[in-house]
Amino acid sequence: AITAGVVVLVTTRATAETFAARYSSPGRLAVFYDFDWFDMDEGVHTFDTKRYNAAGKSREPLLLHMIRRGYAVFHTDADVTFVKPVRYFPDMDQCDVAFAIDEEHGSGVREDFDFSFSPPTMFNCGTWFAISNARTERFMEEWIRANDSREFQDRNDQVAMQEVLKATTYMGDATPVEIRDRHHWAAQHLRSASLPTFTGDTELRVCTLNAIRYPSGW
């Protein structure tokens, strides 16, 4: 029997539907990574190869499943290191999703990290946060469609994501809010879950997770 609050099960495509039907139920989360990791060659470890890109794109269906079940998502690559305990999330009254920055990080100059009014050259999907609402669900669906499109089918998921983010509203650097009461987050989710998506002033709200300015750092 599955009794944990969050269950992550890595399985092959052939068995995913069987396990999903058996274990998915309200009040607990069973995640099924619908990707065949057991048929991978060494190309999966080399950046921007066909195998590497396919492996990266397998993340988004998993994260969409979590968002649909009402969970906030804080995703990081395995090589991310936090310099302080993670006690803050981006303010959900400000943004629906928040991404690390990509191209500007190399300078190390604080002035180069000022994204108060304009977005970075590229958002980085190696470290990012999302709350659960109709806007983020639609965003994930659009991202998955872009990954599978002819234009981006041979590109990595971060490149495809940039195209989807063009139809969003940039809100500047995310304001960190200390995590104190998980019930507060649940209540916020219930209030925002029925919002319409990508129309007028209800476009997806996007922020940057600034490594220099954010309390936890990375």
XYZ file of N, CA, C and O in Angstrom:
872
model
N 0.840 -1.192 0.000
C 0.000 0.000 0.000
C 0.877 1.244 0.000
O 1.951 1.266 0.598
N 0.399 2.305 -0.683
C 1.120 3.564 -0.730
C 0.547 4.480 0.335
O -0.626 4.816 0.316
N 1.380 4.895 1.287
C 0.900 5.722 2.381
C 1.579 7.081 2.433
O 1.132 7.961 3.138
N 2.664 7.267 1.693
C 3.373 8.540 1.721
C 2.539 9.633 1.075
O 1.667 9.376 0.252
N 2.811 10.904 1.445
C 2.070 12.012 0.876
C 2.410 12.253 -0.582
O 1.563 12.616 -1.372
N 3.663 12.068 -0.925
C 4.099 12.262 -2.297
C 4.859 11.024 -2.733
O 5.796 10.592 -2.079
N 4.435 10.455 -3.834
C 5.067 9.248 -4.354
C 5.622 9.545 -5.736
O 4.899 10.040 -6.600
N 6.885 9.277 -5.945
C 7.494 9.419 -7.261
C 7.907 8.036 -7.726
O 8.742 7.381 -7.107
N 7.297 7.595 -8.784
C 7.565 6.267 -9.319
C 8.140 6.395 -10.719
O 7.503 6.963 -11.603
N 9.343 5.903 -10.915
C 9.965 5.924 -12.231
C 9.657 4.600 -12.909
O 10.005 3.536 -12.401
N 9.016 4.664 -14.053
C 8.605 3.444 -14.718
C 8.665 3.615 -16.224
O 8.961 4.688 -16.734
N 8.417 2.566 -16.937
C 8.410 2.611 -18.397
C 7.009 2.951 -18.891
O 6.026 2.854 -18.164
N 6.924 3.335 -20.134
C 5.644 3.714 -20.719
C 4.636 2.576 -20.664
O 3.449 2.788 -20.439
N 5.106 1.365 -20.830
C 4.198 0.225 -20.930
C 3.415 -0.002 -19.644
O 2.280 -0.477 -19.660
N 4.007 0.319 -18.498
C 3.348 0.045 -17.220
C 2.764 1.286 -16.562
O 2.079 1.176 -15.541
N 3.008 2.472 -17.127
C 2.583 3.711 -16.470
C 1.067 3.773 -16.286
O 0.579 4.129 -15.210
N 0.308 3.439 -17.311
C -1.149 3.541 -17.217
C -1.708 2.592 -16.164
O -2.638 2.928 -15.438
N -1.145 1.402 -16.080
C -1.615 0.431 -15.094
C -1.414 0.945 -13.677
O -2.333 0.906 -12.841
N -0.214 1.460 -13.388
C 0.061 1.977 -12.049
C -0.758 3.223 -11.756
O -1.218 3.421 -10.627
N -0.956 4.096 -12.766
C -1.725 5.318 -12.548
C -3.154 4.984 -12.154
O -3.726 5.585 -11.241
N -3.749 4.021 -12.835
C -5.124 3.629 -12.532
C -5.231 3.014 -11.135
O -6.235 3.163 -10.449
N -4.185 2.351 -10.696
C -4.236 1.640 -9.419
C -4.003 2.563 -8.230
O -4.628 2.403 -7.176
N -3.082 3.538 -8.376
C -2.638 4.284 -7.199
C -3.048 5.749 -7.159
O -3.020 6.351 -6.090
N -3.366 6.386 -8.282
C -3.729 7.798 -8.244
C -5.087 7.971 -7.578
O -6.049 7.311 -7.958
N -5.162 8.841 -6.577
C -6.427 9.097 -5.898
C -6.349 10.452 -5.218
O -5.261 10.950 -4.941
N -7.494 11.083 -4.932
C -7.485 12.386 -4.261
C -6.771 12.316 -2.921
O -6.890 11.341 -2.191
N -6.002 13.365 -2.623
C -5.340 13.442 -1.331
C -3.940 12.876 -1.307
O -3.241 12.995 -0.310
N -3.516 12.252 -2.391
C -2.132 11.793 -2.464
C -1.698 11.877 -3.913
O -2.513 11.936 -4.819
N -0.428 11.897 -4.121
C 0.106 12.116 -5.456
C 0.948 10.932 -5.882
O 1.885 10.550 -5.189
N 0.601 10.344 -6.989
C 1.432 9.299 -7.585
C 1.906 9.822 -8.937
O 1.093 10.107 -9.806
N 3.190 10.003 -9.091
C 3.763 10.561 -10.303
C 4.397 9.443 -11.108
O 5.147 8.633 -10.567
N 4.104 9.410 -12.375
C 4.614 8.351 -13.222
C 5.422 8.967 -14.352
O 4.889 9.657 -15.207
N 6.687 8.733 -14.322
C 7.606 9.309 -15.286
C 7.505 8.505 -16.571
O 8.198 7.516 -16.751
N 6.644 8.955 -17.470
C 6.309 8.182 -18.663
C 7.391 8.321 -19.726
O 7.222 8.933 -20.763
N 8.550 7.750 -19.437
C 9.691 7.843 -20.345
C 10.576 6.618 -20.118
O 10.834 6.234 -18.993
N 11.011 6.017 -21.184
C 11.763 4.773 -21.067
C 13.256 5.058 -20.889
O 14.011 5.200 -21.839
N 13.659 5.177 -19.619
C 15.064 5.454 -19.318
C 15.956 4.241 -19.577
O 17.181 4.360 -19.597
N 15.352 3.101 -19.758
C 16.144 1.884 -19.842
C 16.612 1.595 -21.266
O 17.251 0.589 -21.515
N 16.279 2.491 -22.178
C 16.704 2.314 -23.561
C 17.561 3.495 -23.997
O 17.477 3.971 -25.107
N 18.387 3.997 -23.075
C 19.200 5.170 -23.333
C 20.645 4.778 -23.608
O 21.202 3.901 -22.947
N 21.265 5.454 -24.581
C 22.692 5.267 -24.791
C 23.437 6.420 -24.130
O 22.857 7.258 -23.442
N 24.761 6.481 -24.348
C 25.556 7.491 -23.658
C 25.236 8.913 -24.114
O 25.611 9.878 -23.455
N 24.547 9.074 -25.228
C 24.213 10.397 -25.715
C 23.365 11.206 -24.757
O 23.318 12.435 -24.846
N 22.705 10.552 -23.830
C 21.848 11.259 -22.890
C 22.661 12.157 -21.966
O 22.137 13.095 -21.372
N 23.958 11.904 -21.828
C 24.813 12.681 -20.932
C 25.500 13.841 -21.636
O 26.222 14.599 -20.990
N 25.307 13.995 -22.927
C 25.986 15.039 -23.704
C 24.998 16.134 -24.059
O 23.969 15.880 -24.698
N 25.298 17.352 -23.646
C 24.381 18.472 -23.814
C 23.965 18.675 -25.265
O 24.786 18.660 -26.173
N 22.675 18.852 -25.447
C 22.048 19.204 -26.722
C 22.095 18.100 -27.784
O 21.834 18.375 -28.954
N 22.411 16.881 -27.380
C 22.245 15.775 -28.321
C 20.767 15.390 -28.378
O 19.960 15.814 -27.537
N 20.393 14.601 -29.343
C 18.998 14.193 -29.480
C 18.522 13.454 -28.238
O 17.404 13.677 -27.745
N 19.354 12.580 -27.696
C 18.975 11.816 -26.498
C 18.864 12.724 -25.275
O 17.957 12.591 -24.459
N 19.815 13.640 -25.155
C 19.787 14.580 -24.027
C 18.518 15.413 -24.061
O 17.838 15.574 -23.048
N 18.180 15.939 -25.218
C 16.989 16.777 -25.340
C 15.710 15.997 -25.065
O 14.768 16.511 -24.456
N 15.668 14.747 -25.520
C 14.495 13.917 -25.258
C 14.330 13.661 -23.760
O 13.214 13.712 -23.221
N 15.438 13.416 -23.075
C 15.377 13.186 -21.630
C 14.898 14.439 -20.905
O 14.064 14.374 -20.000
N 15.419 15.604 -21.312
C 15.011 16.853 -20.679
C 13.536 17.132 -20.869
O 12.848 17.570 -19.945
N 13.027 16.850 -22.049
C 11.621 17.125 -22.346
C 10.671 16.182 -21.618
O 9.466 16.439 -21.558
N 11.193 15.117 -21.082
C 10.329 14.206 -20.331
C 9.941 14.778 -18.977
O 9.058 14.256 -18.290
N 10.586 15.872 -18.556
C 10.263 16.472 -17.252
C 8.901 17.154 -17.245
O 8.184 17.121 -16.248
N 8.586 17.804 -18.351
C 7.418 18.685 -18.341
C 6.087 17.951 -18.117
O 5.234 18.444 -17.367
N 5.851 16.780 -18.713
C 4.607 16.066 -18.381
C 4.499 15.714 -16.895
O 3.406 15.766 -16.316
N 5.619 15.370 -16.275
C 5.625 15.067 -14.843
C 5.234 16.295 -14.030
O 4.394 16.231 -13.130
N 5.810 17.454 -14.367
C 5.520 18.674 -13.626
C 4.091 19.151 -13.877
O 3.435 19.673 -12.964
N 3.601 18.977 -15.099
C 2.206 19.316 -15.383
C 1.267 18.475 -14.539
O 0.259 18.969 -14.017
N 1.582 17.196 -14.378
C 0.762 16.310 -13.554
C 0.694 16.832 -12.120
O -0.380 16.858 -11.494
N 1.813 17.297 -11.584
C 1.844 17.813 -10.222
C 1.026 19.103 -10.105
O 0.271 19.291 -9.143
N 1.162 19.983 -11.089
C 0.424 21.244 -11.063
C -1.076 20.983 -11.147
O -1.876 21.627 -10.454
N -1.482 20.039 -11.977
C -2.903 19.704 -12.085
C -3.467 19.153 -10.784
O -4.661 19.281 -10.516
N -2.619 18.542 -9.986
C -3.073 17.994 -8.708
C -3.041 19.028 -7.587
O -3.336 18.724 -6.443
N -2.677 20.275 -7.914
C -2.734 21.338 -6.922
C -1.450 21.607 -6.178
O -1.442 22.348 -5.192
N -0.328 21.037 -6.633
C 0.944 21.224 -5.954
C 1.722 22.387 -6.555
O 1.779 22.541 -7.776
N 2.341 23.218 -5.692
C 3.343 24.159 -6.166
C 4.603 23.370 -6.512
O 4.905 22.350 -5.884
N 5.331 23.840 -7.504
C 6.512 23.138 -7.981
C 7.739 24.019 -7.802
O 7.730 25.195 -8.167
N 8.782 23.467 -7.209
C 10.082 24.138 -7.181
C 11.071 23.152 -7.773
O 11.489 22.206 -7.128
N 11.434 23.354 -9.032
C 12.256 22.403 -9.764
C 13.695 22.894 -9.838
O 13.943 24.070 -10.121
N 14.633 22.012 -9.575
C 16.048 22.333 -9.754
C 16.754 21.173 -10.434
O 16.376 20.013 -10.254
N 17.767 21.500 -11.222
C 18.635 20.460 -11.759
C 19.451 19.853 -10.628
O 19.591 20.445 -9.553
N 20.012 18.681 -10.892
C 20.751 17.966 -9.849
C 22.033 18.679 -9.442
O 22.562 18.444 -8.349
N 22.555 19.570 -10.288
C 23.816 20.239 -9.969
C 23.615 21.588 -9.285
O 24.571 22.344 -9.107
N 22.392 21.911 -8.884
C 22.127 23.169 -8.192
C 22.458 23.013 -6.711
O 22.069 22.036 -6.072
N 23.182 23.978 -6.169
C 23.526 23.986 -4.752
C 23.039 25.278 -4.125
O 23.339 26.369 -4.621
N 22.274 25.180 -3.053
C 21.805 26.363 -2.346
C 22.805 26.741 -1.266
O 23.292 25.881 -0.533
N 23.116 28.038 -1.158
C 24.110 28.486 -0.186
C 23.483 28.723 1.190
O 24.196 28.844 2.183
N 22.140 28.786 1.241
C 21.421 28.923 2.502
C 20.187 28.035 2.450
O 19.750 27.653 1.369
N 19.603 27.693 3.604
C 18.373 26.888 3.588
C 17.274 27.576 2.772
O 17.147 28.799 2.780
N 16.488 26.767 2.086
C 15.400 27.316 1.271
C 14.201 27.568 2.177
O 13.478 26.646 2.544
N 14.009 28.825 2.540
C 12.891 29.204 3.421
C 11.973 30.212 2.753
O 11.072 30.756 3.400
N 12.175 30.486 1.478
C 11.384 31.498 0.789
C 10.902 30.978 -0.558
O 11.642 30.275 -1.261
N 9.691 31.334 -0.904
C 9.150 31.118 -2.244
C 8.835 32.476 -2.852
O 8.611 33.453 -2.132
N 8.777 32.570 -4.168
C 8.344 33.818 -4.796
C 6.923 34.168 -4.371
O 6.097 33.293 -4.122
N 6.633 35.444 -4.289
C 5.317 35.923 -3.866
C 4.278 35.573 -4.933
O 4.337 36.068 -6.059
N 3.314 34.724 -4.600
C 2.316 34.293 -5.569
C 1.345 35.411 -5.940
O 0.624 35.303 -6.927
N 1.320 36.501 -5.167
C 0.518 37.654 -5.571
C 1.214 38.440 -6.681
O 0.591 39.284 -7.322
N 2.499 38.161 -6.885
C 3.262 38.850 -7.919
C 3.395 38.021 -9.191
O 3.290 38.551 -10.302
N 3.654 36.721 -9.048
C 3.957 35.924 -10.228
C 3.406 34.506 -10.113
O 3.216 33.983 -9.016
N 3.144 33.920 -11.277
C 2.706 32.525 -11.351
C 3.902 31.586 -11.479
O 3.903 30.484 -10.940
N 4.907 32.016 -12.243
C 6.129 31.239 -12.430
C 7.318 32.167 -12.279
O 7.225 33.366 -12.541
N 8.437 31.617 -11.831
C 9.664 32.390 -11.695
C 10.837 31.504 -12.108
O 10.958 30.363 -11.639
N 11.682 32.038 -12.977
C 12.798 31.269 -13.535
C 14.127 31.907 -13.187
O 14.241 33.143 -13.095
N 15.143 31.069 -13.011
C 16.502 31.575 -12.912
C 16.889 32.218 -14.249
O 16.264 31.973 -15.278
N 17.932 33.041 -14.198
C 18.423 33.664 -15.420
C 19.543 32.806 -15.993
O 20.137 31.978 -15.305
N 19.838 33.017 -17.273
C 20.786 32.133 -17.935
C 22.041 32.844 -18.408
O 23.111 32.654 -17.868
N 21.936 33.715 -19.376
C 23.115 34.213 -20.066
C 23.905 35.232 -19.269
O 25.100 35.377 -19.468
N 23.252 35.978 -18.381
C 23.947 37.062 -17.692
C 24.753 36.598 -16.480
O 25.500 37.381 -15.904
N 24.595 35.349 -16.077
C 25.181 34.927 -14.803
C 26.695 34.958 -14.793
O 27.315 35.027 -13.746
N 27.329 34.949 -15.965
C 28.782 34.796 -16.015
C 29.559 35.995 -15.536
O 30.724 35.874 -15.149
N 28.961 37.207 -15.531
C 29.732 38.399 -15.187
C 30.028 38.479 -13.699
O 31.099 38.945 -13.298
N 29.068 38.074 -12.855
C 29.252 38.194 -11.414
C 29.134 39.615 -10.919
O 29.382 39.892 -9.745
N 28.746 40.552 -11.794
C 28.596 41.952 -11.417
C 27.154 42.204 -11.015
O 26.232 41.897 -11.772
N 26.960 42.752 -9.826
C 25.605 42.923 -9.292
C 24.730 43.741 -10.232
O 23.547 43.441 -10.414
N 25.277 44.761 -10.863
C 24.478 45.609 -11.746
C 23.926 44.836 -12.938
O 22.915 45.217 -13.531
N 24.595 43.769 -13.317
C 24.139 42.971 -14.453
C 22.958 42.073 -14.093
O 22.410 41.393 -14.951
N 22.582 42.088 -12.824
C 21.474 41.251 -12.376
C 20.230 42.081 -12.054
O 19.376 41.662 -11.301
N 20.134 43.275 -12.612
C 18.986 44.115 -12.359
C 17.927 43.871 -13.432
O 18.042 44.342 -14.558
N 16.907 43.082 -13.084
C 15.835 42.762 -14.018
C 14.506 43.314 -13.517
O 13.462 42.696 -13.667
N 14.575 44.503 -12.927
C 13.369 45.112 -12.365
C 12.355 45.450 -13.448
O 11.145 45.365 -13.232
N 12.848 45.838 -14.630
C 11.950 46.341 -15.662
C 12.018 45.555 -16.977
O 11.095 45.621 -17.773
N 13.093 44.856 -17.210
C 13.210 44.117 -18.476
C 13.675 42.696 -18.193
O 14.483 42.466 -17.288
N 13.179 41.724 -18.948
C 13.529 40.321 -18.703
C 14.960 40.010 -19.139
O 15.580 40.777 -19.883
N 15.503 38.886 -18.695
C 16.845 38.489 -19.117
C 16.856 38.056 -20.581
O 15.808 37.886 -21.208
N 18.056 37.868 -21.107
C 18.184 37.386 -22.479
C 17.526 36.023 -22.635
O 16.884 35.737 -23.647
N 17.670 35.181 -21.627
C 17.063 33.850 -21.658
C 16.696 33.416 -20.248
O 17.485 33.554 -19.323
N 15.479 32.896 -20.093
C 15.073 32.283 -18.831
C 15.643 30.872 -18.770
O 15.713 30.169 -19.782
N 16.031 30.456 -17.563
C 16.667 29.154 -17.369
C 15.681 28.210 -16.695
O 15.176 28.498 -15.605
N 15.412 27.063 -17.326
C 14.453 26.118 -16.736
C 15.141 25.075 -15.866
O 14.543 24.087 -15.478
N 16.410 25.312 -15.514
C 17.102 24.418 -14.585
C 16.718 24.688 -13.142
O 16.783 23.810 -12.289
N 16.311 25.927 -12.841
C 15.821 26.301 -11.516
C 14.616 27.189 -11.709
O 14.725 28.303 -12.236
N 13.443 26.706 -11.310
C 12.258 27.520 -11.484
C 11.141 27.085 -10.550
O 11.171 25.982 -9.997
N 10.179 27.974 -10.381
C 9.086 27.797 -9.427
C 7.769 28.056 -10.140
O 7.678 28.894 -11.038
N 6.724 27.336 -9.746
C 5.379 27.587 -10.278
C 4.343 27.275 -9.215
O 4.474 26.294 -8.476
N 3.312 28.121 -9.121
C 2.166 27.780 -8.310
C 1.176 27.019 -9.182
O 1.336 26.937 -10.395
N 0.172 26.456 -8.562
C -0.830 25.683 -9.300
C -2.049 26.551 -9.553
O -2.743 26.943 -8.618
N -2.283 26.885 -10.814
C -3.525 27.549 -11.191
C -3.770 27.316 -12.675
O -2.979 26.631 -13.353
N -4.843 27.856 -13.194
C -5.197 27.610 -14.591
C -4.160 28.180 -15.546
O -3.914 27.622 -16.616
N -3.528 29.285 -15.166
C -2.527 29.894 -16.046
C -1.284 29.021 -16.169
O -0.750 28.824 -17.264
N -0.808 28.500 -15.031
C 0.394 27.670 -15.100
C 0.097 26.342 -15.796
O 0.954 25.795 -16.492
N -1.104 25.823 -15.608
C -1.471 24.584 -16.308
C -1.457 24.805 -17.817
O -0.906 23.990 -18.573
N -2.030 25.918 -18.257
C -2.029 26.221 -19.689
C -0.608 26.443 -20.207
O -0.257 26.001 -21.303
N 0.211 27.116 -19.411
C 1.600 27.328 -19.791
C 2.323 26.005 -20.015
O 3.037 25.826 -21.014
N 2.153 25.072 -19.087
C 2.815 23.778 -19.222
C 2.328 23.032 -20.461
O 3.107 22.392 -21.173
N 1.040 23.112 -20.735
C 0.494 22.461 -21.929
C 1.101 23.055 -23.195
O 1.455 22.321 -24.131
N 1.230 24.392 -23.227
C 1.825 25.052 -24.384
C 3.297 24.698 -24.517
O 3.823 24.529 -25.629
N 3.981 24.586 -23.396
C 5.404 24.228 -23.408
C 5.591 22.821 -23.973
O 6.474 22.583 -24.807
N 4.767 21.897 -23.549
C 4.856 20.523 -24.049
C 4.565 20.476 -25.547
O 5.241 19.771 -26.307
N 3.573 21.253 -25.989
C 3.282 21.305 -27.426
C 4.460 21.873 -28.211
O 4.782 21.397 -29.303
N 5.088 22.905 -27.658
C 6.258 23.490 -28.327
C 7.397 22.478 -28.404
O 8.094 22.382 -29.432
N 7.611 21.730 -27.318
C 8.665 20.699 -27.329
C 8.472 19.714 -28.468
O 9.444 19.247 -29.081
N 7.222 19.367 -28.758
C 6.915 18.347 -29.760
C 6.735 18.914 -31.162
O 6.546 18.149 -32.113
N 6.759 20.236 -31.292
C 6.519 20.848 -32.599
C 7.685 20.617 -33.546
O 8.812 20.321 -33.125
N 7.416 20.768 -34.820
C 8.468 20.582 -35.828
C 9.608 21.572 -35.622
O 10.774 21.239 -35.817
N 9.261 22.791 -35.209
C 10.282 23.824 -35.031
C 11.277 23.483 -33.936
O 12.464 23.785 -34.041
N 10.801 22.846 -32.858
C 11.661 22.622 -31.694
C 11.873 21.144 -31.374
O 12.452 20.831 -30.333
N 11.454 20.249 -32.219
C 11.548 18.835 -31.881
C 12.988 18.363 -31.702
O 13.248 17.395 -30.971
N 13.942 19.051 -32.340
C 15.348 18.674 -32.194
C 16.125 19.636 -31.309
O 17.343 19.522 -31.196
N 15.407 20.581 -30.666
C 16.045 21.536 -29.763
C 15.754 21.143 -28.321
O 14.883 20.326 -28.043
N 16.483 21.747 -27.383
C 16.224 21.416 -25.981
C 15.007 22.175 -25.455
O 14.527 23.141 -26.061
N 14.486 21.724 -24.320
C 13.233 22.278 -23.803
C 13.349 23.731 -23.372
O 12.369 24.474 -23.397
N 14.537 24.159 -22.992
C 14.709 25.561 -22.596
C 14.525 26.491 -23.789
O 13.924 27.571 -23.662
N 15.020 26.098 -24.944
C 14.845 26.907 -26.154
C 13.365 26.986 -26.518
O 12.840 28.054 -26.844
N 12.676 25.851 -26.461
C 11.244 25.839 -26.775
C 10.463 26.704 -25.798
O 9.505 27.396 -26.174
N 10.865 26.695 -24.547
C 10.163 27.463 -23.524
C 10.206 28.960 -23.798
O 9.240 29.685 -23.532
N 11.322 29.463 -24.338
C 11.436 30.895 -24.610
C 10.326 31.370 -25.541
O 9.801 32.477 -25.396
N 9.967 30.544 -26.509
C 8.930 30.914 -27.460
C 7.578 31.057 -26.759
O 6.816 31.987 -27.035
N 7.298 30.152 -25.823
C 6.026 30.205 -25.102
C 5.972 31.435 -24.198
O 4.923 32.084 -24.068
N 7.096 31.798 -23.596
C 7.125 32.911 -22.661
C 6.971 34.265 -23.341
O 6.774 35.283 -22.665
N 7.034 34.313 -24.668
C 6.816 35.578 -25.371
C 5.383 36.087 -25.179
O 5.130 37.279 -25.288
N 4.447 35.181 -24.913
C 3.043 35.552 -24.762
C 2.658 35.696 -23.297
O 1.563 35.332 -22.882
N 3.572 36.225 -22.490
C 3.338 36.337 -21.047
C 3.645 37.763 -20.585
O 4.136 38.592 -21.343
N 3.377 38.040 -19.335
C 3.624 39.351 -18.746
C 4.809 39.261 -17.791
O 4.769 38.504 -16.822
N 5.872 40.034 -18.063
C 7.052 40.017 -17.199
C 6.842 40.952 -16.018
O 6.484 42.118 -16.183
N 7.088 40.432 -14.796
C 6.805 41.166 -13.564
C 8.066 41.555 -12.791
O 7.979 41.991 -11.649
N 9.246 41.374 -13.379
C 10.474 41.746 -12.688
C 11.002 40.641 -11.794
O 10.572 39.486 -11.844
N 11.975 40.998 -10.941
C 12.520 40.024 -9.996
C 11.458 39.596 -8.997
O 10.686 40.424 -8.491
N 11.426 38.304 -8.706
C 10.451 37.783 -7.752
C 10.734 38.315 -6.346
O 11.885 38.364 -5.908
N 9.681 38.690 -5.647
C 9.791 39.107 -4.249
C 9.738 37.864 -3.370
O 8.770 37.104 -3.426
N 10.768 37.604 -2.571
C 10.755 36.397 -1.730
C 9.819 36.536 -0.542
O 9.770 37.565 0.125
N 9.035 35.494 -0.293
C 8.119 35.451 0.839
C 8.465 34.229 1.685
O 8.573 33.114 1.162
N 8.639 34.423 2.962
C 9.025 33.315 3.836
C 7.906 32.292 3.942
O 6.730 32.644 4.053
N 8.275 31.035 3.882
C 7.314 29.940 3.995
C 7.036 29.711 5.477
O 7.903 29.269 6.219
N 5.799 30.001 5.879
C 5.459 29.851 7.295
C 4.310 28.886 7.526
O 4.306 28.114 8.458
N 3.318 28.967 6.661
C 2.112 28.189 6.890
C 1.668 27.555 5.582
O 1.220 28.251 4.675
N 1.771 26.254 5.455
C 1.415 25.591 4.206
C -0.080 25.736 3.904
O -0.492 25.685 2.756
N -0.905 25.936 4.938
C -2.335 26.100 4.708
C -2.625 27.416 3.994
O -3.592 27.535 3.259
N -1.771 28.417 4.223
C -1.911 29.682 3.504
C -1.744 29.444 2.010
O -2.499 29.975 1.201
N -0.769 28.606 1.650
C -0.540 28.323 0.232
C -1.713 27.557 -0.357
O -2.128 27.809 -1.481
N -2.283 26.631 0.402
C -3.429 25.875 -0.089
C -4.616 26.797 -0.341
O -5.316 26.684 -1.347
N -4.837 27.730 0.572
C -5.945 28.663 0.413
C -5.737 29.546 -0.809
O -6.666 29.829 -1.569
N -4.502 29.988 -1.017
C -4.186 30.805 -2.195
C -4.458 30.020 -3.467
O -4.973 30.563 -4.445
N -4.110 28.743 -3.462
C -4.353 27.917 -4.647
C -5.841 27.838 -4.957
O -6.256 27.971 -6.101
N -6.672 27.674 -3.932
C -8.105 27.548 -4.159
C -8.689 28.835 -4.735
O -9.586 28.809 -5.576
N -8.126 29.967 -4.328
C -8.637 31.240 -4.837
C -8.226 31.478 -6.275
O -8.899 32.176 -7.018
N -7.088 30.922 -6.692
C -6.562 31.241 -8.019
C -6.814 30.149 -9.047
O -6.595 30.349 -10.230
N -7.322 28.996 -8.612
C -7.387 27.841 -9.503
C -8.324 28.041 -10.685
O -8.123 27.434 -11.738
N -9.350 28.885 -10.550
C -10.331 29.007 -11.618
C -10.085 30.196 -12.537
O -10.924 30.527 -13.357
N -8.937 30.860 -12.410
C -8.654 32.017 -13.253
C -8.533 31.611 -14.715
O -8.001 30.549 -15.028
N -8.998 32.453 -15.642
C -8.816 32.162 -17.066
C -7.354 32.311 -17.462
O -6.533 32.777 -16.669
N -7.012 31.914 -18.670
C -5.604 31.865 -19.045
C -5.321 32.665 -20.301
O -6.089 32.658 -21.247
N -4.188 33.357 -20.303
C -3.626 33.984 -21.488
C -4.591 34.926 -22.200
O -4.635 34.970 -23.417
N -5.392 35.691 -21.463
C -6.256 36.681 -22.102
C -6.196 37.969 -21.297
O -6.363 37.958 -20.076
N -5.941 39.075 -21.989
C -5.934 40.375 -21.344
C -5.013 40.431 -20.141
O -3.845 40.073 -20.219
N -5.569 40.903 -19.003
C -4.738 41.060 -17.811
C -4.584 39.759 -17.035
O -4.122 39.758 -15.900
N -4.989 38.650 -17.602
C -4.817 37.360 -16.938
C -3.761 36.513 -17.640
O -3.755 35.303 -17.536
N -2.857 37.135 -18.381
C -1.737 36.402 -18.958
C -0.856 35.857 -17.833
O -0.841 36.374 -16.717
N -0.114 34.819 -18.155
C 0.828 34.247 -17.192
C 1.790 35.332 -16.713
O 2.364 36.062 -17.510
N 1.963 35.420 -15.403
C 2.865 36.406 -14.814
C 4.207 35.748 -14.528
O 4.284 34.784 -13.762
N 5.265 36.277 -15.133
C 6.590 35.659 -15.084
C 7.567 36.566 -14.345
O 7.620 37.769 -14.599
N 8.347 35.973 -13.441
C 9.396 36.700 -12.723
C 10.737 35.988 -12.908
O 10.803 34.857 -13.373
N 11.781 36.676 -12.499
C 13.106 36.063 -12.454
C 13.443 35.674 -11.017
O 13.102 36.390 -10.070
N 14.103 34.549 -10.870
C 14.678 34.128 -9.592
C 16.144 34.536 -9.624
O 16.970 33.897 -10.272
N 16.448 35.611 -8.953
C 17.764 36.224 -9.060
C 18.721 35.627 -8.031
O 18.523 35.780 -6.827
N 19.747 34.949 -8.497
C 20.653 34.233 -7.593
C 21.355 35.166 -6.614
O 21.608 34.796 -5.470
N 21.673 36.373 -7.047
C 22.368 37.313 -6.161
C 21.411 37.939 -5.161
O 21.733 38.116 -3.987
N 20.197 38.253 -5.587
C 19.259 38.969 -4.726
C 18.350 38.034 -3.910
O 17.766 38.463 -2.923
N 18.228 36.780 -4.310
C 17.301 35.879 -3.626
C 17.935 35.353 -2.344
O 19.126 35.015 -2.315
N 17.170 35.250 -1.242
C 17.766 34.919 0.069
C 18.528 33.594 0.102
O 19.543 33.485 0.785
N 18.035 32.572 -0.612
C 18.683 31.266 -0.527
C 19.925 31.199 -1.407
O 20.888 30.501 -1.070
N 19.905 31.899 -2.543
C 21.053 31.870 -3.446
C 21.276 30.507 -4.046
O 20.714 29.501 -3.627
N 22.069 30.433 -5.101
C 22.510 29.156 -5.665
C 23.664 29.375 -6.603
O 23.997 30.476 -6.949
